[in-house]
Amino acid sequence: MPSISYRDIAGGDKVSYKDPFFGAHFYEPLYSLKKAGGNYMQRIGYLGPEGTFSQRAAQMYITNKSAQLIGMSSIRETLLAVQRGELDLAVIPYENSLEGSVNVVLDILAWDVDLHIINELTLPISQTLMINHGARWQDITEVFTHPQSAGQCRLFLETQLPQAKLYLTNSNSEGANQAKKNGITAGAIGAEQAAEIFGLEVALRDIQDNLNNFTRFVAVGKNAAHNTANRNKTSIVFSTEHKPGSLACILDIFSLWDINMSKIESRPSRGKLGRYIFFIDIEGHMTDPDVRDALTMVKRKTTFYKFLGSYPRVDSD
């Protein structure tokens, strides 16, 4: 397909600039992309196939009715497709209120791609047990589901289906498809719409261990978002020197600039055992003077630093 210049965005107005310090390109939301002489159909990838929570999040995210939603085989492949330019955006699960962050997403964003978070949305998650027609859910001996859903339904599986063997799949829809193939002894856990798509019956709804179950999804693209909102969030990942007080020194920077930190999480650094990188979310946009000054200082005091994006914030409270 023909390449799209920054002047093709939003009817030809120049909306992109490159930040000289952080090295990130900024742009207006991709749903305004247009080709010269016609509308551009935005390609949005999600963890497929049809019937996943990720598909529902992608459907909620799009504002351009002509956007093309493309189901992918894994989260990794979805993000790599954006990196290769085969997709414009990926809408992926980032964090769950019960299970925490999706670690594979954190690792890929830190090490494997040069992408940015441009938006977020929060989706209430209701886990559904699906079975084949004519089966009794109490009698199933196999359950197919994604690891995140399995974690959210751990108590249900242990107390209500102790006899069932758990099989983890790349997506909940893949699990529903496998349960359909395996017959009346098999069940699946996932989004209710998967039951209709794969010809299954809804046996039980809301089987997650806590009804207050939400997943934060993020839209990820090659370029960082330039648009700002009344409330914004900035995400970064970094590592520090392996010595006492090095992390505290970084956290003190945000305190000094009176910037609220809404998340901190560590992941192995893929190096020596006991070495970690840290993911942090702070309130504010990197174009805010205080945020920019604080991040400038953070970058100078870290051994590894990566800007993951500034984007409109969705409050969960």
XYZ file of C-alpha atoms in Angstrom:
317
model
C 0.000 0.000 0.000
C 1.214 3.572 -0.600
C 3.082 5.203 2.242
C 1.364 7.962 4.196
C 3.232 11.145 4.991
C 2.544 13.264 8.022
C 0.900 15.824 5.730
C -1.701 13.205 4.800
C -2.921 13.249 8.387
C -6.113 15.192 9.175
C -6.514 16.526 5.657
C -2.911 17.595 5.111
C -2.198 19.779 8.131
C 1.217 19.191 9.628
C 0.554 17.716 13.052
C 3.747 15.794 13.712
C 6.902 16.946 15.413
C 9.875 15.166 16.872
C 10.808 15.807 20.446
C 14.517 16.688 20.458
C 15.245 15.165 23.884
C 13.103 12.046 24.096
C 13.303 11.187 20.399
C 9.599 10.446 20.030
C 7.351 11.517 17.176
C 3.967 12.884 18.247
C 0.776 12.831 16.235
C -2.942 13.367 16.407
C -5.160 10.256 16.818
C -4.877 7.866 13.896
C -8.610 7.752 13.322
C -8.258 11.091 11.494
C -5.845 9.646 8.934
C -6.789 10.330 5.333
C -5.231 9.502 2.020
C -5.022 12.075 -0.695
C -8.171 11.590 -2.753
C -9.992 9.350 -0.302
C -10.462 8.076 3.231
C -7.857 5.854 4.811
C -9.118 2.637 6.391
C -7.302 2.316 9.677
C -6.006 -1.166 10.506
C -6.460 -2.016 14.179
C -5.145 -5.299 15.517
C -6.381 -7.170 18.578
C -5.879 -10.568 20.186
C -8.231 -12.741 18.180
C -10.047 -14.554 16.877
C -13.540 -13.085 17.147
C -15.235 -13.200 20.526
C -12.368 -12.075 22.774
C -12.455 -9.273 25.321
C -9.741 -7.636 23.223
C -12.075 -7.507 20.233
C -14.729 -5.820 22.352
C -12.187 -3.274 23.576
C -11.093 -2.581 19.997
C -14.713 -2.076 18.951
C -15.175 0.406 21.794
C -12.000 2.255 20.869
C -12.626 2.948 17.196
C -14.363 6.153 16.191
C -14.014 5.644 12.453
C -16.732 3.267 11.254
C -14.587 2.319 8.252
C -11.742 1.057 10.445
C -10.703 -2.532 9.823
C -10.409 -4.752 12.894
C -7.914 -7.572 12.437
C -7.711 -10.501 14.856
C -4.171 -11.726 15.513
C -2.875 -15.020 16.880
C -1.045 -13.602 19.907
C -0.310 -10.353 21.715
C 3.303 -10.562 20.594
C 2.367 -10.947 16.936
C -0.096 -8.058 17.255
C 2.584 -5.678 18.525
C 5.185 -6.877 16.034
C 2.705 -6.277 13.199
C 2.415 -2.643 14.310
C 6.207 -2.410 14.433
C 6.427 -3.767 10.867
C 3.784 -1.326 9.624
C 1.244 -4.051 8.842
C -1.134 -2.533 11.422
C -1.682 1.096 12.375
C -2.614 0.347 15.973
C -2.947 -2.497 18.427
C -5.529 -2.569 21.207
C -4.129 -4.890 23.851
C -4.816 -5.809 27.501
C -2.343 -4.058 29.789
C -3.506 -4.516 33.365
C -6.253 -6.341 35.259
C -7.693 -5.339 38.625
C -7.384 -8.929 39.914
C -4.325 -10.350 38.172
C -2.217 -7.217 37.755
C -0.188 -6.307 34.691
C 0.008 -8.487 31.596
C 3.706 -9.307 31.866
C 4.197 -10.304 28.251
C 3.024 -6.841 27.183
C 5.419 -5.098 29.569
C 8.352 -7.166 28.347
C 7.617 -6.627 24.660
C 7.148 -2.870 25.051
C 10.390 -2.607 27.014
C 12.667 -4.732 24.853
C 11.259 -5.865 21.526
C 9.478 -2.951 19.830
C 9.720 0.812 19.501
C 6.056 1.658 20.061
C 4.069 4.109 22.176
C 0.848 4.009 24.172
C -1.508 6.624 22.713
C -4.728 5.965 24.620
C -6.344 3.732 27.213
C -9.773 2.419 28.087
C -11.150 0.324 30.933
C -13.498 -2.583 30.283
C -15.568 -4.437 32.921
C -14.824 -8.147 32.607
C -17.451 -10.826 33.184
C -16.056 -14.336 32.825
C -18.476 -16.917 31.435
C -18.349 -20.705 31.563
C -19.343 -22.141 28.176
C -20.194 -25.771 27.450
C -21.433 -27.856 24.539
C -25.174 -28.270 24.070
C -26.482 -31.257 25.984
C -23.653 -31.199 28.531
C -23.811 -30.528 32.284
C -21.206 -28.065 33.471
C -20.644 -30.100 36.646
C -19.486 -33.052 34.522
C -16.887 -31.402 32.300
C -13.339 -32.717 32.639
C -11.493 -30.175 30.474
C -11.468 -26.381 30.615
C -9.832 -24.254 27.937
C -9.036 -20.590 28.567
C -6.433 -17.825 28.429
C -4.014 -17.605 31.412
C -5.438 -14.239 32.536
C -8.983 -15.626 32.658
C -7.770 -18.729 34.465
C -6.176 -16.536 37.113
C -9.324 -14.461 37.508
C -11.391 -17.640 38.049
C -8.935 -19.572 40.204
C -11.296 -20.058 43.160
C -14.175 -21.173 40.928
C -12.007 -23.747 39.183
C -10.637 -25.124 42.443
C -13.978 -25.398 44.257
C -16.530 -26.036 41.506
C -14.520 -27.967 38.907
C -11.763 -29.751 40.850
C -11.945 -32.708 38.470
C -11.363 -30.621 35.341
C -7.931 -30.373 33.748
C -7.009 -26.827 32.769
C -5.618 -26.130 29.289
C -4.198 -22.655 28.639
C -4.698 -21.109 25.208
C -3.448 -18.016 23.365
C -6.907 -16.441 23.598
C -10.302 -17.182 25.107
C -11.833 -17.580 21.661
C -9.225 -20.184 20.793
C -10.267 -21.956 23.987
C -13.949 -21.813 23.032
C -13.145 -23.250 19.620
C -11.176 -26.092 21.191
C -13.968 -26.854 23.662
C -16.407 -27.098 20.757
C -14.133 -29.580 19.002
C -13.645 -31.734 22.111
C -17.350 -32.320 22.745
C -19.492 -32.599 25.862
C -16.622 -33.247 28.283
C -15.030 -29.881 27.477
C -15.804 -26.334 28.575
C -14.293 -22.899 28.058
C -14.026 -19.652 29.998
C -14.185 -16.276 28.309
C -16.420 -13.564 26.921
C -20.087 -14.480 26.517
C -20.166 -13.536 22.824
C -17.739 -16.391 22.114
C -20.518 -18.874 22.945
C -22.655 -17.656 20.055
C -19.718 -17.474 17.654
C -18.537 -21.033 18.333
C -21.905 -22.688 18.925
C -21.609 -23.202 22.664
C -24.092 -22.769 25.499
C -23.647 -20.304 28.352
C -23.642 -22.380 31.538
C -22.681 -19.788 34.164
C -21.994 -16.057 34.114
C -19.775 -13.949 36.397
C -17.618 -16.829 37.580
C -14.614 -14.585 38.283
C -13.450 -14.601 41.897
C -14.291 -10.920 42.363
C -17.180 -9.142 40.643
C -15.163 -5.909 40.692
C -13.138 -7.105 37.710
C -11.798 -4.593 35.199
C -9.123 -4.720 32.529
C -7.198 -1.710 31.318
C -6.594 -1.850 27.577
C -4.162 0.411 25.752
C -3.959 1.502 22.130
C -0.382 1.252 20.894
C 1.114 2.785 17.759
C 4.454 3.693 16.230
C 4.218 7.376 17.089
C 3.408 8.967 20.418
C 0.151 10.908 20.767
C 0.341 14.697 20.572
C -3.245 15.248 21.668
C -3.817 16.117 25.313
C -6.857 15.948 27.571
C -7.880 17.523 30.866
C -6.348 14.533 32.641
C -3.316 12.777 31.208
C -0.981 9.952 32.085
C 2.643 9.318 31.153
C 4.271 5.875 31.165
C 7.998 5.156 31.263
C 10.305 2.205 31.908
C 13.843 2.458 33.264
C 16.596 0.782 35.245
C 18.942 2.232 37.830
C 22.397 1.539 39.149
C 22.540 -1.505 41.402
C 23.340 0.344 44.616
C 21.461 1.476 47.745
C 19.068 4.371 47.257
C 19.166 4.458 43.458
C 15.441 3.774 43.018
C 14.540 6.100 45.883
C 16.501 8.835 44.135
C 14.269 8.481 41.074
C 11.069 8.479 43.106
C 12.208 11.593 44.958
C 12.314 13.447 41.641
C 8.568 13.037 41.178
C 7.975 14.128 44.759
C 10.149 17.205 44.250
C 8.086 18.248 41.210
C 4.821 17.391 42.999
C 3.900 14.751 40.406
C 1.620 11.924 41.505
C 2.766 8.415 40.646
C -0.143 6.027 39.994
C 1.786 2.816 39.300
C 5.178 1.228 39.830
C 6.048 -2.330 38.856
C 9.263 -4.258 38.381
C 10.203 -6.879 35.798
C 13.408 -8.908 35.379
C 15.990 -7.062 33.307
C 16.863 -10.073 31.114
C 20.372 -9.754 32.468
C 21.774 -10.817 35.798
C 19.554 -12.479 38.366
C 18.239 -9.896 40.818
C 18.442 -6.969 38.371
C 15.158 -5.293 37.437
C 13.594 -2.647 35.255
C 10.787 -0.468 36.596
C 7.551 0.578 34.912
C 6.052 3.800 36.240
C 2.858 5.711 35.428
C 2.646 9.343 36.492
C -0.126 11.896 36.180
C 0.370 14.585 33.556
C 1.565 14.919 29.953
C 5.196 15.166 28.939
C 4.453 18.528 27.339
C 3.646 19.866 30.827
C 6.712 21.822 32.017
C 6.945 20.059 35.387
C 6.552 16.604 33.865
C 9.099 17.366 31.176
C 11.628 18.688 33.688
C 11.125 15.688 35.957
C 11.532 13.201 33.108
C 14.647 15.002 31.920
C 16.158 14.514 35.364
C 15.002 10.873 35.513
C 16.651 10.086 32.199
C 19.946 11.563 33.367
C 19.965 9.420 36.504
C 19.013 6.061 34.957
C 21.101 3.426 33.214
C 18.249 2.548 30.841
C 15.282 4.762 29.985
C 12.377 4.403 27.566
C 9.419 6.714 27.091
C 6.251 4.635 26.555
C 3.780 7.456 25.951
C 1.674 10.344 27.235
C -2.052 9.907 26.688
C -5.526 10.731 28.070
C -6.085 9.182 31.488
C -9.087 7.064 32.436
C -9.788 7.143 36.165
C -10.940 3.848 37.684
C -12.345 5.279 40.915
